[in-house]
Amino acid sequence: MSNVCILGSTGSIGRSTLDVIACHKHYNVFALVANSNHDLMIEQCQQFKPRFVVMQNPDASKRVKKTLASLNLPCCVIDSARAAEEVASHPDVDIVMSAIVGAAGLLPTLAAVEQGKRILLANKESLVMSGELFINKVKQHNATLLPIDSEHNAIFQAMPSHVQGASFDAELHQQGVSKILLTGSGGPFLNRDLTTFCDISVEQAVAHPNWSMGQKISVDSATMMNKGLEFIEAKWLFNANVDDIEVVIHPQSVIHSMVQYVDGSVLAQMGNPDMRTPIAHALAFPERIESGVAPLNFSDMLDFTFVKPDYQRYPNLKLAIDACREGQYATTTVNAANEVSVAAFLSGRIGFNDIYKVNEQTLMAMPNRQLESLDEILALDSRAREIANELVRKWEQ
Ligand code: NAD
Ligand code: MG
């Protein structure tokens, strides 16, 4: 029996994780952490009876506590300032699903890394913000790091088997790998007339053609900032150089990414676009368990196409790749600015094109500096958010 802690249990990845766990007796839901969706948390507690529950939002926490008591459920609601970190690093936890959205996921995930847990990493922002420090801690504490992001999970699966457990330490070229081919669908605006991008509504931006996901990552997919963040994530997870990674648009989202070898072989991982596949893979690795995902039906597939990304259409993708070349201060800045700009777009304060303007100008305003510690990373993240917020106020509609 493995005890699982789910950070972000009420979100899209959190719910898919619970769907997979519900089908297997081997996994016990030990702790659930979320922000404010108290109704769903109460439902999850009724079904899975976790030992610990954390709600970041104080009002939601009180409501959950009161309702669980009235239902006589044996779950303990923790409301200390570092509650998420406490449950993620609890000695009885074996597996931590890191699926909080944004920078808020960093500290609880690091707390789990420091206890040498098996980390299922969906929160790509952790690596974008603090890649070097994060990977060093994984090595130092002998934690197990398994990628959940579908592309990185696909790359992991297509790597030589002896590299899979320690891909962040691999010398790719010595393993015969010539390139990582990071695929992306291109999002809902792959073919939209560029002159109409200023009219893009929130509803249009969050309507992803293939995947059902949370709002922030859906907007990131529409701007392809998501692929940019994944580019940085891939650099850290697979110890890759910027020139070892190539982004390829594959609108059908059947191939989830590929690894090209020096002999000309290309290994791809395929499947229906459903996050339960990478979740089941990482939960059971190196074994295989059922995920509930329907098998691919090849006779249904009419097209199978690949396109090079156009940076005029996706300037955020180029910005993130350039930041990856630049270094940690640039990726931390872009990530923070993008969280602010996407939140401002989702609440109707700025237009779709302004997301890039805020991200780019925040990066331009941030002087290059070496980041040595977590405190320095968090301070830079806060400063970038202040600058981005000022820019949002400037362009507010
Ligand atoms: P979501 O918005 O659906 O869910 C986010 C979860 O985080 C919710 O449970 C929310 O309550 C919780 N949360 C937010 N702020 C919190 C805080 N301060 N403290 C505690 N909990 C907090 O997001 P999602 O789509 O599930 O994405 C989660 C993460 O997984 C993101 O980093 C995203 O990039 C990554 N990811 C998602 C997908 C996907 O298909 N949804 C795919 C790959 C990677
Ligand atoms: Mg992805």
Short mmCIF file of C-alpha atoms and ligand atoms in Angstrom, two decimals, residues 124 149-151 226-227 230, ligand 2:
data_model
loop_
_atom_site.label_atom_id
_atom_site.label_comp_id
_atom_site.label_asym_id
_atom_site.label_seq_id
_atom_site.Cartn_x
_atom_site.Cartn_y
_atom_site.Cartn_z
CA LYS A 124 6.10 22.79 -14.24
CA ASP A 149 3.33 16.83 -18.03
CA SER A 150 2.28 14.66 -20.99
CA GLU A 151 5.21 15.76 -23.19
CA ASN A 226 2.91 26.62 -22.09
CA LYS A 227 5.31 25.10 -24.65
CA GLU A 230 7.76 23.08 -21.04
MG MG B 2 2.04 19.57 -21.39
#
